PDB file of C-alpha atoms in Angstrom:
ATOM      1  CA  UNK A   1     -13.848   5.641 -22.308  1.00 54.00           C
ATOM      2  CA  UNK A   2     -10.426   7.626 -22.302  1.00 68.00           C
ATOM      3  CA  UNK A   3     -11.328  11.597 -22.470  1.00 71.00           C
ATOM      4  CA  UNK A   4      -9.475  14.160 -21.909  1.00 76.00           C
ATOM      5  CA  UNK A   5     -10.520  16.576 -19.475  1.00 74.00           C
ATOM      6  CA  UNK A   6      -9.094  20.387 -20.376  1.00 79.00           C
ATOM      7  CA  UNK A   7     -11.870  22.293 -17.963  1.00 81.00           C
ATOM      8  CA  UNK A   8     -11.490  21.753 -14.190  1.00 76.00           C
ATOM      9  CA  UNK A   9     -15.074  22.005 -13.627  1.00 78.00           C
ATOM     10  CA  UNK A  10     -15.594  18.791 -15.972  1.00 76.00           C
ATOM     11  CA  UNK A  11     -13.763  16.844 -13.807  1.00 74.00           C
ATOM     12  CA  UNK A  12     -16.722  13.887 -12.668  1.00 73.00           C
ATOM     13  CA  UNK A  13     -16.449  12.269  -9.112  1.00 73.00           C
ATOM     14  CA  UNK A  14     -18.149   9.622  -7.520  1.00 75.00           C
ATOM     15  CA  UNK A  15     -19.413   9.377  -3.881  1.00 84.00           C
ATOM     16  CA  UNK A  16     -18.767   6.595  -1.337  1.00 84.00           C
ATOM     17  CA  UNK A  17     -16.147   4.793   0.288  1.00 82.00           C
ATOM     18  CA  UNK A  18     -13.792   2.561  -0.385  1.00 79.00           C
ATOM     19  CA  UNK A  19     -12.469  -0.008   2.333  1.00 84.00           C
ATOM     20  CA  UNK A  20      -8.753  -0.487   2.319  1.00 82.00           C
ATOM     21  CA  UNK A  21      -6.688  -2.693   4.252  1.00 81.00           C
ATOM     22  CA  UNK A  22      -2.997  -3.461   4.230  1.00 76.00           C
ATOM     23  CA  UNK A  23      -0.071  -4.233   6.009  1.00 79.00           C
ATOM     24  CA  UNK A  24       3.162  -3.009   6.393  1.00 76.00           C
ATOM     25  CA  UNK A  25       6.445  -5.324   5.789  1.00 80.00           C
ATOM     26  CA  UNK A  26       9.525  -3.421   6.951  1.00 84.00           C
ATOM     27  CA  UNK A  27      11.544  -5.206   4.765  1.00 87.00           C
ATOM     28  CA  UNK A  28      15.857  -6.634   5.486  1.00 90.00           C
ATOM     29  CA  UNK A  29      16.763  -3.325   6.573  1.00 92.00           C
ATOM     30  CA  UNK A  30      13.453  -3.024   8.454  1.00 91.00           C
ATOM     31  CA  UNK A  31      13.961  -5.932  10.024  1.00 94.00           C
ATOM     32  CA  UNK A  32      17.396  -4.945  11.135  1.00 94.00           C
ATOM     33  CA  UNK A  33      16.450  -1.884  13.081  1.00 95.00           C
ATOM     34  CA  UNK A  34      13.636  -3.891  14.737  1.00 95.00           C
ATOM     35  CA  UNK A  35      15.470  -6.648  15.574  1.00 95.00           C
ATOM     36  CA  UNK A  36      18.390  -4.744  16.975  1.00 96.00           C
ATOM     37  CA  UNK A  37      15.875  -2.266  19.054  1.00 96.00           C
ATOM     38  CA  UNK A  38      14.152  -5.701  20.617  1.00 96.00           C
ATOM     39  CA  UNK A  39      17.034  -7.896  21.383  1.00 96.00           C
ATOM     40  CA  UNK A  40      19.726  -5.263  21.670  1.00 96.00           C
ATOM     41  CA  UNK A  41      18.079  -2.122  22.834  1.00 96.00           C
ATOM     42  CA  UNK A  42      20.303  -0.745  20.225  1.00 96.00           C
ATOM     43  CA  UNK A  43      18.929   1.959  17.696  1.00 97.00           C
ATOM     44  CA  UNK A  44      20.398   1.400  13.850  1.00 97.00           C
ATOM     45  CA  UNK A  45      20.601   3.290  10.883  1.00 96.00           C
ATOM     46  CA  UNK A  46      22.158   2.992   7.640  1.00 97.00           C
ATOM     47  CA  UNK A  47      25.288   5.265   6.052  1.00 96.00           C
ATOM     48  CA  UNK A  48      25.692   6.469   2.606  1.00 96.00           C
ATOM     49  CA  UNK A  49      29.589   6.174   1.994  1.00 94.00           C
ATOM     50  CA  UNK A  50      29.036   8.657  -0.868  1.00 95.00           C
ATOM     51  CA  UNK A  51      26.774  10.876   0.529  1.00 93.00           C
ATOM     52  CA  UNK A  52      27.600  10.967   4.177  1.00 94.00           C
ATOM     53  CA  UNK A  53      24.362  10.611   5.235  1.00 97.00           C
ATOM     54  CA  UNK A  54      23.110   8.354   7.995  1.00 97.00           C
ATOM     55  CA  UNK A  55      19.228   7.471   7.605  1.00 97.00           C
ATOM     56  CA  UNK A  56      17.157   6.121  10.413  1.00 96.00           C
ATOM     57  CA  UNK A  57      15.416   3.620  10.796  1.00 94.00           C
ATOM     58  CA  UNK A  58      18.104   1.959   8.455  1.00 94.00           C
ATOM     59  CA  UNK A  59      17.515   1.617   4.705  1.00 94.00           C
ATOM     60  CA  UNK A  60      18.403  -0.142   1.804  1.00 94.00           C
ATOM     61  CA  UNK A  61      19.265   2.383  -0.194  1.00 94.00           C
ATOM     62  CA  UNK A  62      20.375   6.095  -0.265  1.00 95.00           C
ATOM     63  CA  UNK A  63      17.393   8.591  -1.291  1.00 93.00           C
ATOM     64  CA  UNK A  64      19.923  11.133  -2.599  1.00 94.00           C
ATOM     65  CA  UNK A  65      22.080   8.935  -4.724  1.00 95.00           C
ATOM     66  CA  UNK A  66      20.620   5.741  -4.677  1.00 94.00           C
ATOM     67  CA  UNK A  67      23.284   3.710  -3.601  1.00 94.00           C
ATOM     68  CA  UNK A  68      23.421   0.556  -1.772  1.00 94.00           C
ATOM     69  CA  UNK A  69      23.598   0.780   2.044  1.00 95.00           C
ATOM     70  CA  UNK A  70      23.694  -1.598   5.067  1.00 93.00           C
ATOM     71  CA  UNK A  71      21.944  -1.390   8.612  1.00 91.00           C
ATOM     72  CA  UNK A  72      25.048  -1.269  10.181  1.00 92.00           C
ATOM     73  CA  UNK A  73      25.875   1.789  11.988  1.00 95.00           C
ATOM     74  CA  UNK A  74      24.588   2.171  15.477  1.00 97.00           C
ATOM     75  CA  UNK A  75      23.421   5.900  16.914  1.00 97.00           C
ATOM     76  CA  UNK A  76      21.981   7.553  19.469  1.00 95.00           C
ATOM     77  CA  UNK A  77      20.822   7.033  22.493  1.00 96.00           C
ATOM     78  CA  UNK A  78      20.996  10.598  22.701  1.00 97.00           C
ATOM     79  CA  UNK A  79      20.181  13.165  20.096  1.00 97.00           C
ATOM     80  CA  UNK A  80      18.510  16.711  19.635  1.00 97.00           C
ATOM     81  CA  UNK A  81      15.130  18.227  19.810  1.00 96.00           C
ATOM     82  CA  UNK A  82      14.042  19.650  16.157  1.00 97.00           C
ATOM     83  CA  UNK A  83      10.893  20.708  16.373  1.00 96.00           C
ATOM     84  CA  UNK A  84       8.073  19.022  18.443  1.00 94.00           C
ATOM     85  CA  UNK A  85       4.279  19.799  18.629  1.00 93.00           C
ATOM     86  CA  UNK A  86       1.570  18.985  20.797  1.00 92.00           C
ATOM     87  CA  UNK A  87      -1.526  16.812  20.288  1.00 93.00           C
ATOM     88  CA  UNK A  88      -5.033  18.240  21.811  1.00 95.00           C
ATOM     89  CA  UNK A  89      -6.840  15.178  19.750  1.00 95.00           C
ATOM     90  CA  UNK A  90      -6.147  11.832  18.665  1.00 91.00           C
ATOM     91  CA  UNK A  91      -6.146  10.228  14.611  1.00 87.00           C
ATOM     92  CA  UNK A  92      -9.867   9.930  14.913  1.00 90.00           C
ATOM     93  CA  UNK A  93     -10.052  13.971  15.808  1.00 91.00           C
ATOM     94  CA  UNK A  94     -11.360  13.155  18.952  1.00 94.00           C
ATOM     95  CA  UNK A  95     -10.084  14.994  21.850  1.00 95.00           C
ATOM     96  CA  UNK A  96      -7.334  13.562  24.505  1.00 94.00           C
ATOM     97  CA  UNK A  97      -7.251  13.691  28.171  1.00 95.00           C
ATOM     98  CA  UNK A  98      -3.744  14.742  28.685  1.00 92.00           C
ATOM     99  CA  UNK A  99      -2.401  15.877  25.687  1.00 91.00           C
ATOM    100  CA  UNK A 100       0.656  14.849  23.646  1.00 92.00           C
ATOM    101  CA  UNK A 101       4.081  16.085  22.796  1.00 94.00           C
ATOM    102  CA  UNK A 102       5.845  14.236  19.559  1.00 95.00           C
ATOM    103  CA  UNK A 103       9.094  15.466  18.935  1.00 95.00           C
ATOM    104  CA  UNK A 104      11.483  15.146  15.907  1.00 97.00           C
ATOM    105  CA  UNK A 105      14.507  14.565  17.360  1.00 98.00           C
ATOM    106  CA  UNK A 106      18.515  14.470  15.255  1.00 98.00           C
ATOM    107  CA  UNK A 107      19.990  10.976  17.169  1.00 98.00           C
ATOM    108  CA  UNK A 108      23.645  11.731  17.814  1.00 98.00           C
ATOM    109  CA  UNK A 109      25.582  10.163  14.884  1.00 97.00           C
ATOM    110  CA  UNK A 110      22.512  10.258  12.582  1.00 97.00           C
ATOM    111  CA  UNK A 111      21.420  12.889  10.142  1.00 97.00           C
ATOM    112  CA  UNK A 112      17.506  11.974   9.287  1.00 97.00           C
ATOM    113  CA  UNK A 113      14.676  12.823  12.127  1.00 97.00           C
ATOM    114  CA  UNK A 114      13.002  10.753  14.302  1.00 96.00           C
ATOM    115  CA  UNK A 115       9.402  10.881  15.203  1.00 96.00           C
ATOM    116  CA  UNK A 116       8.553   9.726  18.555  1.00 97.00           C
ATOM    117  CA  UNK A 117       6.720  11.026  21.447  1.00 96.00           C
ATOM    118  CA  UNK A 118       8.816  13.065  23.873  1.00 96.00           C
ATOM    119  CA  UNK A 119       8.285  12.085  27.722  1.00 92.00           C
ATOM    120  CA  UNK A 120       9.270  13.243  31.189  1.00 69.00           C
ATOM    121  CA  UNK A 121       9.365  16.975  30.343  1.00 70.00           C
ATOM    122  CA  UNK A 122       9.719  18.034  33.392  1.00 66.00           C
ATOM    123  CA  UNK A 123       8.845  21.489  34.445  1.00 71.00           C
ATOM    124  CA  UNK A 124      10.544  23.781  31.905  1.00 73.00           C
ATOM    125  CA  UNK A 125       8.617  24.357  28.564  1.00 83.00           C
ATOM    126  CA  UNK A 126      10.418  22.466  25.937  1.00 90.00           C
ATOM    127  CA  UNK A 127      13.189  24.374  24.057  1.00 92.00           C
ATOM    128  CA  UNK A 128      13.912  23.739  20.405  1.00 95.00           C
ATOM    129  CA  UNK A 129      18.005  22.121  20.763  1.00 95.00           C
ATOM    130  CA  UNK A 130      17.335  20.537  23.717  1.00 94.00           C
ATOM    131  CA  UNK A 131      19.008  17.001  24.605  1.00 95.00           C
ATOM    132  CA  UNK A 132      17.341  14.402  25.278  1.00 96.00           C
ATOM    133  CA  UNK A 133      17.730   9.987  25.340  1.00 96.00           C
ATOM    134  CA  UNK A 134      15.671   7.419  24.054  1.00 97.00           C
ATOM    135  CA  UNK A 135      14.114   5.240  26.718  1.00 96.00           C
ATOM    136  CA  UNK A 136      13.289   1.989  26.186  1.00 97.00           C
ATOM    137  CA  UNK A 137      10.077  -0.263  27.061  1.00 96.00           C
ATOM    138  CA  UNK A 138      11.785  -2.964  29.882  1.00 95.00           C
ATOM    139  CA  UNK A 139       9.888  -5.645  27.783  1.00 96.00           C
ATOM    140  CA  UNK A 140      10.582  -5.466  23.798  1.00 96.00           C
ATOM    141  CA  UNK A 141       9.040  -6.914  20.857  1.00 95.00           C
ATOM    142  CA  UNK A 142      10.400  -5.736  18.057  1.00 93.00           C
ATOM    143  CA  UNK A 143       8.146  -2.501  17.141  1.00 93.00           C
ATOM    144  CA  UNK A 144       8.787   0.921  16.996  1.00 93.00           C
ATOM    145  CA  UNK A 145       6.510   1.113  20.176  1.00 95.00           C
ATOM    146  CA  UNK A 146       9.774  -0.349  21.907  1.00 96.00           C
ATOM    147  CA  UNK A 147      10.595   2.939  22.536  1.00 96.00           C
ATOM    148  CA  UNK A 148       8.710   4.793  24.816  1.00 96.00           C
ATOM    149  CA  UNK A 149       9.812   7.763  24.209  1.00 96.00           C
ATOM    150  CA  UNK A 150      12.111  10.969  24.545  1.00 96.00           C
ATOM    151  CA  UNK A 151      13.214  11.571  27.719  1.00 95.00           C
ATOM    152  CA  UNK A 152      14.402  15.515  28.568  1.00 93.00           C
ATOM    153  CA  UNK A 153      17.969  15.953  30.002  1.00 91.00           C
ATOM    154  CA  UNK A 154      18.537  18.731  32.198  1.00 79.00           C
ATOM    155  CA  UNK A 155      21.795  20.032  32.629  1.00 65.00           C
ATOM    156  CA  UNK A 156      22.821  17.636  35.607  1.00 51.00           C
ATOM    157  CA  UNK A 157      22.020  14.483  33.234  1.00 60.00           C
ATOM    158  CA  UNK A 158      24.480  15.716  30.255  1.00 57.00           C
ATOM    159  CA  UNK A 159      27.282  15.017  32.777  1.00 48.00           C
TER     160      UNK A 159
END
């Protein structure tokens, strides 16, 4: 039953689907960022003491070095634009009425990315280094959909 396969082209495959469902735990430091983002409002990562490194969400443990690490350290609500593109179709490849900006975005006092939609662009075509703020749903439950979004500062909100 075990053969090795040397040749590419010998490689057999079978034809169907496979139905797969599962669901996703965010584990204790998980839980901390969602808990803190629903009853706090409060955005929390995690800091490597030997790396310097601040991950968020929070983690357990440091990628680089594998260290222990806490969801302790609070950043944001501000941060930097990294990159962002725009969405002309949804995950099913269908197309969207208005399309879709996500941005990754460098929360003050953190040094992973974010993912999250970016909102309220305003006018101006969105710059790569541009501030911006998390804003927050009014109601929270404890998901990363509590935050709506990034919101654009112009020059008059940095003040």
């Amino acid at each position: 039953m075990l053969e090795r396969i040397t040749d590419p082209g010998e490689v057999r495959r079978w034809e169907g689907g496979m139905p797969v469902a599962h669901r996703y735990t965010p584990g204790v430091a998980g839980e901390a960022f969602f808990s803190a983002l629903r009853d706090r409002g409060a955005i929390v990562g995690s800091r490597c003491a030997e790396c310097s490194y601040t991950y968020v969400p929070a983690r357990l443990f440091c990628e680089r070095c594998f260290g222990e690490l806490n969801a302790d350290v609070e950043v944001g609500p501000g941060g930097e634009l990294r990159s962002f593109t725009i969405a002309f179709v949804d995950v099913d490849e269908r197309p969207v009425e208005t399309p879709v900006t996500y941005g990754l975005v460098r929360l003050d006092g953190a040094d992973a990315l974010l993912l999250h939609r970016v909102i309220d662009q305003g006018d101006e075509p969105l710059e790569i280094g541009a501030r911006v703020e998390v804003v927050l749903e009014a109601q929270r439950a404890g998901s990363i959909l509590d935050i709506r979004g990034f919101r654009v500062l112009s020059g008059a909100d940095e003040e």
